[in-house]
Amino acid sequence: VIEENDPQPTVPPSPNIIPPNRLLLGNVHPEIVEIDLFAIFSPFGTIKTCQLVRDSYSQKHQGMGQIEFESVDDAIDAYQLLSNIELGKRKLKISRGENTPYPITKKPSRCILLTNVANVEELDEDLEEDVVQECEKFGQVERVVIYSEKQKISKNILVKIFILYVNIEGATKAQVKLDNRKFDYKIVSAKFFSEDIFLKEFPL
């Protein structure tokens, strides 16, 4: 459910006091509205509120807002995978009130994690072949793991695609080219993922 009440105060609260299931948004494009944000964030879990801070006179939003999930885990997934996603030629800024350890890393790795490529209804035997074909444009792929993860509270199923490249160079090219790429009606997220944790979670 999207709530469009004009939030008070007119600026988001300090990240030091916000609950861990709430995300603060910044640099939101003027043409992006609540329903757009809801469509982008809702695959990660049940959303309690989705609000943009609006001018009391013009009712135009001021480029900032907040999204609150039912689940902290869902908020963490959305934060890690959608930070700096490009919306309307602007990179969306997302902050949280609590830094939670997570295997996504800014440091280049042989492993990248793709999300928002497919939903669970679109999983079929051809998906892995299609992913390998696309990803090998950037370098030799060693392994592909397609993993469906049920969120703890919302019970939504998030499809994660892990790509392990033979070398970091291939993974780096793929991350740059695939992150924020539009695919069908989705915007793909491509982030570096800890190679050590990937090999631990998905041993040969």
PDB file of C-alpha atoms in Angstrom:
ATOM      1  CA  VAL A   1       0.000   0.000   0.000  1.00  0.00           C
ATOM      2  CA  ILE A   2       1.379   3.417  -0.930  1.00  0.00           C
ATOM      3  CA  GLU A   3       0.794   6.156   1.570  1.00  0.00           C
ATOM      4  CA  GLU A   4       1.014   9.663   0.136  1.00  0.00           C
ATOM      5  CA  ASN A   5       0.526  11.691   3.288  1.00  0.00           C
ATOM      6  CA  ASP A   6       2.796  14.743   3.490  1.00  0.00           C
ATOM      7  CA  PRO A   7       5.402  13.559   6.050  1.00  0.00           C
ATOM      8  CA  GLN A   8       6.378  15.727   9.014  1.00  0.00           C
ATOM      9  CA  PRO A   9       9.006  17.036   9.445  1.00  0.00           C
ATOM     10  CA  THR A  10       9.711  17.989   5.839  1.00  0.00           C
ATOM     11  CA  VAL A  11      13.170  16.387   5.878  1.00  0.00           C
ATOM     12  CA  PRO A  12      13.875  12.733   6.655  1.00  0.00           C
ATOM     13  CA  PRO A  13      15.051  11.997  10.186  1.00  0.00           C
ATOM     14  CA  SER A  14      18.723  11.432  10.917  1.00  0.00           C
ATOM     15  CA  PRO A  15      20.012   8.019   9.799  1.00  0.00           C
ATOM     16  CA  ASN A  16      21.182   7.552  13.406  1.00  0.00           C
ATOM     17  CA  ILE A  17      17.623   7.232  14.725  1.00  0.00           C
ATOM     18  CA  ILE A  18      15.644   5.649  11.900  1.00  0.00           C
ATOM     19  CA  PRO A  19      14.547   2.018  12.332  1.00  0.00           C
ATOM     20  CA  PRO A  20      16.604  -0.585  10.441  1.00  0.00           C
ATOM     21  CA  ASN A  21      13.680  -1.568   8.197  1.00  0.00           C
ATOM     22  CA  ARG A  22      13.420   1.996   6.812  1.00  0.00           C
ATOM     23  CA  LEU A  23      15.427   3.356   3.866  1.00  0.00           C
ATOM     24  CA  LEU A  24      16.055   7.044   3.242  1.00  0.00           C
ATOM     25  CA  LEU A  25      16.068   8.115  -0.402  1.00  0.00           C
ATOM     26  CA  GLY A  26      17.857  11.040  -2.007  1.00  0.00           C
ATOM     27  CA  ASN A  27      18.543  12.451  -5.470  1.00  0.00           C
ATOM     28  CA  VAL A  28      15.139  11.271  -6.701  1.00  0.00           C
ATOM     29  CA  HIS A  29      14.389  12.527 -10.216  1.00  0.00           C
ATOM     30  CA  PRO A  30      11.510  15.071 -10.367  1.00  0.00           C
ATOM     31  CA  GLU A  31       9.487  12.833 -12.670  1.00  0.00           C
ATOM     32  CA  ILE A  32       9.774   9.783 -10.408  1.00  0.00           C
ATOM     33  CA  VAL A  33       6.773   9.419  -8.085  1.00  0.00           C
ATOM     34  CA  GLU A  34       5.701   7.039  -5.325  1.00  0.00           C
ATOM     35  CA  ILE A  35       4.150   4.485  -7.634  1.00  0.00           C
ATOM     36  CA  ASP A  36       7.434   4.208  -9.565  1.00  0.00           C
ATOM     37  CA  LEU A  37       9.410   3.649  -6.379  1.00  0.00           C
ATOM     38  CA  PHE A  38       6.879   1.129  -5.149  1.00  0.00           C
ATOM     39  CA  ALA A  39       7.232  -0.871  -8.388  1.00  0.00           C
ATOM     40  CA  ILE A  40      11.021  -0.937  -8.054  1.00  0.00           C
ATOM     41  CA  PHE A  41      11.238  -1.768  -4.351  1.00  0.00           C
ATOM     42  CA  SER A  42       8.249  -4.102  -3.887  1.00  0.00           C
ATOM     43  CA  PRO A  43       9.942  -7.204  -5.405  1.00  0.00           C
ATOM     44  CA  PHE A  44      12.186  -7.228  -2.327  1.00  0.00           C
ATOM     45  CA  GLY A  45       9.345  -7.545   0.167  1.00  0.00           C
ATOM     46  CA  THR A  46       6.184  -6.104   1.669  1.00  0.00           C
ATOM     47  CA  ILE A  47       6.307  -2.300   1.876  1.00  0.00           C
ATOM     48  CA  LYS A  48       4.574  -0.547   4.783  1.00  0.00           C
ATOM     49  CA  THR A  49       5.007   3.021   3.528  1.00  0.00           C
ATOM     50  CA  CYS A  50       6.445   4.746   0.463  1.00  0.00           C
ATOM     51  CA  GLN A  51       6.657   8.528   0.790  1.00  0.00           C
ATOM     52  CA  LEU A  52       8.309  11.426  -0.989  1.00  0.00           C
ATOM     53  CA  VAL A  53       8.830  14.751   0.769  1.00  0.00           C
ATOM     54  CA  ARG A  54       6.646  17.335  -0.995  1.00  0.00           C
ATOM     55  CA  ASP A  55       6.538  21.100  -0.977  1.00  0.00           C
ATOM     56  CA  SER A  56       3.402  22.144   0.904  1.00  0.00           C
ATOM     57  CA  TYR A  57       2.550  24.761  -1.710  1.00  0.00           C
ATOM     58  CA  SER A  58       3.434  23.248  -5.106  1.00  0.00           C
ATOM     59  CA  GLN A  59       3.107  19.592  -3.993  1.00  0.00           C
ATOM     60  CA  LYS A  60       6.200  18.811  -6.056  1.00  0.00           C
ATOM     61  CA  HIS A  61       8.564  16.472  -4.283  1.00  0.00           C
ATOM     62  CA  GLN A  62      11.963  17.697  -3.134  1.00  0.00           C
ATOM     63  CA  GLY A  63      14.061  14.773  -4.340  1.00  0.00           C
ATOM     64  CA  MET A  64      14.006  12.902  -1.035  1.00  0.00           C
ATOM     65  CA  GLY A  65      11.784  10.418   0.710  1.00  0.00           C
ATOM     66  CA  GLN A  66      11.646   7.130   2.535  1.00  0.00           C
ATOM     67  CA  ILE A  67      10.509   3.534   2.138  1.00  0.00           C
ATOM     68  CA  GLU A  68       9.728   1.277   5.074  1.00  0.00           C
ATOM     69  CA  PHE A  69       9.584  -2.510   4.762  1.00  0.00           C
ATOM     70  CA  GLU A  70       7.865  -4.998   7.034  1.00  0.00           C
ATOM     71  CA  SER A  71      11.149  -6.879   7.327  1.00  0.00           C
ATOM     72  CA  VAL A  72      14.663  -5.681   8.136  1.00  0.00           C
ATOM     73  CA  ASP A  73      16.077  -8.411   5.871  1.00  0.00           C
ATOM     74  CA  ASP A  74      14.067  -7.102   2.928  1.00  0.00           C
ATOM     75  CA  ALA A  75      15.292  -3.564   3.594  1.00  0.00           C
ATOM     76  CA  ILE A  76      18.898  -4.787   3.659  1.00  0.00           C
ATOM     77  CA  ASP A  77      18.482  -6.578   0.316  1.00  0.00           C
ATOM     78  CA  ALA A  78      16.931  -3.512  -1.300  1.00  0.00           C
ATOM     79  CA  TYR A  79      19.608  -1.223   0.148  1.00  0.00           C
ATOM     80  CA  GLN A  80      22.479  -3.369  -1.055  1.00  0.00           C
ATOM     81  CA  LEU A  81      21.108  -4.068  -4.514  1.00  0.00           C
ATOM     82  CA  LEU A  82      19.443  -0.773  -5.464  1.00  0.00           C
ATOM     83  CA  SER A  83      21.886   1.813  -4.094  1.00  0.00           C
ATOM     84  CA  ASN A  84      23.003   4.102  -6.936  1.00  0.00           C
ATOM     85  CA  ILE A  85      20.587   2.549  -9.417  1.00  0.00           C
ATOM     86  CA  GLU A  86      19.921   4.991 -12.241  1.00  0.00           C
ATOM     87  CA  LEU A  87      16.381   6.380 -12.385  1.00  0.00           C
ATOM     88  CA  GLY A  88      15.609   9.122 -14.878  1.00  0.00           C
ATOM     89  CA  LYS A  89      19.335   9.691 -15.511  1.00  0.00           C
ATOM     90  CA  ARG A  90      19.980  10.219 -11.796  1.00  0.00           C
ATOM     91  CA  LYS A  91      21.638   7.800  -9.405  1.00  0.00           C
ATOM     92  CA  LEU A  92      19.298   7.055  -6.536  1.00  0.00           C
ATOM     93  CA  LYS A  93      20.945   7.566  -3.145  1.00  0.00           C
ATOM     94  CA  ILE A  94      19.859   5.215  -0.360  1.00  0.00           C
ATOM     95  CA  SER A  95      20.928   5.244   3.280  1.00  0.00           C
ATOM     96  CA  ARG A  96      20.074   3.171   6.336  1.00  0.00           C
ATOM     97  CA  GLY A  97      20.198   3.757  10.047  1.00  0.00           C
ATOM     98  CA  GLU A  98      22.237   0.677  10.706  1.00  0.00           C
ATOM     99  CA  ASN A  99      25.138  -0.824   8.788  1.00  0.00           C
ATOM    100  CA  THR A 100      24.593  -4.583   8.579  1.00  0.00           C
ATOM    101  CA  PRO A 101      27.387  -6.887   7.368  1.00  0.00           C
ATOM    102  CA  TYR A 102      26.588  -8.249   3.930  1.00  0.00           C
ATOM    103  CA  PRO A 103      28.670 -10.149   1.350  1.00  0.00           C
ATOM    104  CA  ILE A 104      28.141  -7.539  -1.366  1.00  0.00           C
ATOM    105  CA  THR A 105      31.322  -5.514  -1.738  1.00  0.00           C
ATOM    106  CA  LYS A 106      32.568  -2.490  -3.643  1.00  0.00           C
ATOM    107  CA  LYS A 107      35.953  -4.175  -4.011  1.00  0.00           C
ATOM    108  CA  PRO A 108      36.256  -5.927  -7.409  1.00  0.00           C
ATOM    109  CA  SER A 109      35.735  -9.665  -7.183  1.00  0.00           C
ATOM    110  CA  ARG A 110      35.541 -12.565  -9.627  1.00  0.00           C
ATOM    111  CA  CYS A 111      31.913 -12.995  -8.551  1.00  0.00           C
ATOM    112  CA  ILE A 112      29.005 -10.703  -9.365  1.00  0.00           C
ATOM    113  CA  LEU A 113      25.398 -10.937  -8.217  1.00  0.00           C
ATOM    114  CA  LEU A 114      22.588 -10.137 -10.632  1.00  0.00           C
ATOM    115  CA  THR A 115      19.070  -9.363  -9.413  1.00  0.00           C
ATOM    116  CA  ASN A 116      15.887  -8.158 -11.066  1.00  0.00           C
ATOM    117  CA  VAL A 117      16.700 -10.228 -14.165  1.00  0.00           C
ATOM    118  CA  ALA A 118      13.792 -12.627 -13.732  1.00  0.00           C
ATOM    119  CA  ASN A 119      11.068 -13.406 -11.245  1.00  0.00           C
ATOM    120  CA  VAL A 120      10.276 -16.900 -10.045  1.00  0.00           C
ATOM    121  CA  GLU A 121       7.547 -17.385 -12.667  1.00  0.00           C
ATOM    122  CA  GLU A 122      10.121 -16.766 -15.412  1.00  0.00           C
ATOM    123  CA  LEU A 123      12.583 -19.428 -14.267  1.00  0.00           C
ATOM    124  CA  ASP A 124      13.085 -22.134 -16.876  1.00  0.00           C
ATOM    125  CA  GLU A 125      15.797 -24.421 -18.228  1.00  0.00           C
ATOM    126  CA  ASP A 126      16.850 -21.850 -20.830  1.00  0.00           C
ATOM    127  CA  LEU A 127      17.601 -19.056 -18.357  1.00  0.00           C
ATOM    128  CA  GLU A 128      21.092 -20.270 -17.393  1.00  0.00           C
ATOM    129  CA  GLU A 129      22.097 -20.664 -21.034  1.00  0.00           C
ATOM    130  CA  ASP A 130      20.824 -17.171 -21.827  1.00  0.00           C
ATOM    131  CA  VAL A 131      22.702 -15.704 -18.858  1.00  0.00           C
ATOM    132  CA  VAL A 132      25.973 -17.412 -19.801  1.00  0.00           C
ATOM    133  CA  GLN A 133      25.640 -16.269 -23.406  1.00  0.00           C
ATOM    134  CA  GLU A 134      25.160 -12.659 -22.333  1.00  0.00           C
ATOM    135  CA  CYS A 135      27.793 -12.657 -19.589  1.00  0.00           C
ATOM    136  CA  GLU A 136      30.504 -14.234 -21.739  1.00  0.00           C
ATOM    137  CA  LYS A 137      30.491 -11.093 -23.861  1.00  0.00           C
ATOM    138  CA  PHE A 138      32.654  -9.639 -21.083  1.00  0.00           C
ATOM    139  CA  GLY A 139      34.896 -12.567 -20.184  1.00  0.00           C
ATOM    140  CA  GLN A 140      35.050 -16.321 -19.622  1.00  0.00           C
ATOM    141  CA  VAL A 141      32.435 -17.543 -17.156  1.00  0.00           C
ATOM    142  CA  GLU A 142      33.471 -20.307 -14.759  1.00  0.00           C
ATOM    143  CA  ARG A 143      30.145 -20.931 -13.009  1.00  0.00           C
ATOM    144  CA  VAL A 144      26.557 -19.715 -12.896  1.00  0.00           C
ATOM    145  CA  VAL A 145      24.278 -20.316  -9.902  1.00  0.00           C
ATOM    146  CA  ILE A 146      20.608 -19.339 -10.046  1.00  0.00           C
ATOM    147  CA  TYR A 147      19.198 -19.173  -6.541  1.00  0.00           C
ATOM    148  CA  SER A 148      15.635 -18.488  -5.378  1.00  0.00           C
ATOM    149  CA  GLU A 149      15.471 -17.040  -1.870  1.00  0.00           C
ATOM    150  CA  LYS A 150      12.256 -16.656   0.104  1.00  0.00           C
ATOM    151  CA  GLN A 151      12.237 -13.487   2.208  1.00  0.00           C
ATOM    152  CA  LYS A 152      11.652 -14.219   5.898  1.00  0.00           C
ATOM    153  CA  ILE A 153       8.695 -11.931   6.589  1.00  0.00           C
ATOM    154  CA  SER A 154       7.121 -11.038   3.253  1.00  0.00           C
ATOM    155  CA  LYS A 155       7.545 -14.578   1.822  1.00  0.00           C
ATOM    156  CA  ASN A 156       8.302 -12.987  -1.556  1.00  0.00           C
ATOM    157  CA  ILE A 157      10.778 -14.985  -3.631  1.00  0.00           C
ATOM    158  CA  LEU A 158      13.852 -13.077  -4.813  1.00  0.00           C
ATOM    159  CA  VAL A 159      15.763 -14.606  -7.732  1.00  0.00           C
ATOM    160  CA  LYS A 160      19.528 -14.135  -7.407  1.00  0.00           C
ATOM    161  CA  ILE A 161      21.951 -15.023 -10.195  1.00  0.00           C
ATOM    162  CA  PHE A 162      25.592 -15.466  -9.223  1.00  0.00           C
ATOM    163  CA  ILE A 163      28.218 -15.259 -11.976  1.00  0.00           C
ATOM    164  CA  LEU A 164      31.759 -16.462 -11.221  1.00  0.00           C
ATOM    165  CA  TYR A 165      34.272 -15.322 -13.814  1.00  0.00           C
ATOM    166  CA  VAL A 166      37.670 -16.855 -14.499  1.00  0.00           C
ATOM    167  CA  ASN A 167      39.293 -13.526 -13.674  1.00  0.00           C
ATOM    168  CA  ILE A 168      38.478 -10.179 -12.082  1.00  0.00           C
ATOM    169  CA  GLU A 169      38.840  -8.328 -15.389  1.00  0.00           C
ATOM    170  CA  GLY A 170      35.847 -10.119 -16.901  1.00  0.00           C
ATOM    171  CA  ALA A 171      33.744  -9.609 -13.784  1.00  0.00           C
ATOM    172  CA  THR A 172      34.602  -5.913 -13.674  1.00  0.00           C
ATOM    173  CA  LYS A 173      33.566  -5.392 -17.303  1.00  0.00           C
ATOM    174  CA  ALA A 174      30.303  -7.255 -16.666  1.00  0.00           C
ATOM    175  CA  GLN A 175      29.510  -5.276 -13.519  1.00  0.00           C
ATOM    176  CA  VAL A 176      29.981  -1.966 -15.316  1.00  0.00           C
ATOM    177  CA  LYS A 177      27.956  -2.975 -18.375  1.00  0.00           C
ATOM    178  CA  LEU A 178      25.124  -4.844 -16.662  1.00  0.00           C
ATOM    179  CA  ASP A 179      24.425  -2.659 -13.625  1.00  0.00           C
ATOM    180  CA  ASN A 180      21.361  -0.454 -14.260  1.00  0.00           C
ATOM    181  CA  ARG A 181      20.779  -2.035 -17.668  1.00  0.00           C
ATOM    182  CA  LYS A 182      17.132  -2.082 -18.697  1.00  0.00           C
ATOM    183  CA  PHE A 183      15.864  -5.594 -19.393  1.00  0.00           C
ATOM    184  CA  ASP A 184      12.271  -5.963 -20.503  1.00  0.00           C
ATOM    185  CA  TYR A 185      10.406  -3.830 -17.909  1.00  0.00           C
ATOM    186  CA  LYS A 186      13.076  -4.309 -15.235  1.00  0.00           C
ATOM    187  CA  ILE A 187      16.277  -2.486 -14.284  1.00  0.00           C
ATOM    188  CA  VAL A 188      19.006  -5.035 -13.609  1.00  0.00           C
ATOM    189  CA  SER A 189      21.270  -4.734 -10.571  1.00  0.00           C
ATOM    190  CA  ALA A 190      24.839  -6.094 -10.877  1.00  0.00           C
ATOM    191  CA  LYS A 191      27.034  -5.928  -7.776  1.00  0.00           C
ATOM    192  CA  PHE A 192      30.356  -7.449  -6.779  1.00  0.00           C
ATOM    193  CA  PHE A 193      29.879 -10.341  -4.355  1.00  0.00           C
ATOM    194  CA  SER A 194      32.395 -11.839  -1.939  1.00  0.00           C
ATOM    195  CA  GLU A 195      34.146 -14.691  -3.769  1.00  0.00           C
ATOM    196  CA  ASP A 196      35.007 -16.433  -0.492  1.00  0.00           C
ATOM    197  CA  ILE A 197      31.395 -16.469   0.661  1.00  0.00           C
ATOM    198  CA  PHE A 198      30.165 -17.590  -2.766  1.00  0.00           C
ATOM    199  CA  LEU A 199      32.564 -20.573  -2.766  1.00  0.00           C
ATOM    200  CA  LYS A 200      31.548 -21.398   0.792  1.00  0.00           C
ATOM    201  CA  GLU A 201      27.824 -21.217   0.057  1.00  0.00           C
ATOM    202  CA  PHE A 202      28.021 -22.989  -3.310  1.00  0.00           C
ATOM    203  CA  PRO A 203      30.951 -25.437  -3.160  1.00  0.00           C
ATOM    204  CA  LEU A 204      31.797 -27.533  -6.204  1.00  0.00           C
TER     205      LEU A 204
END
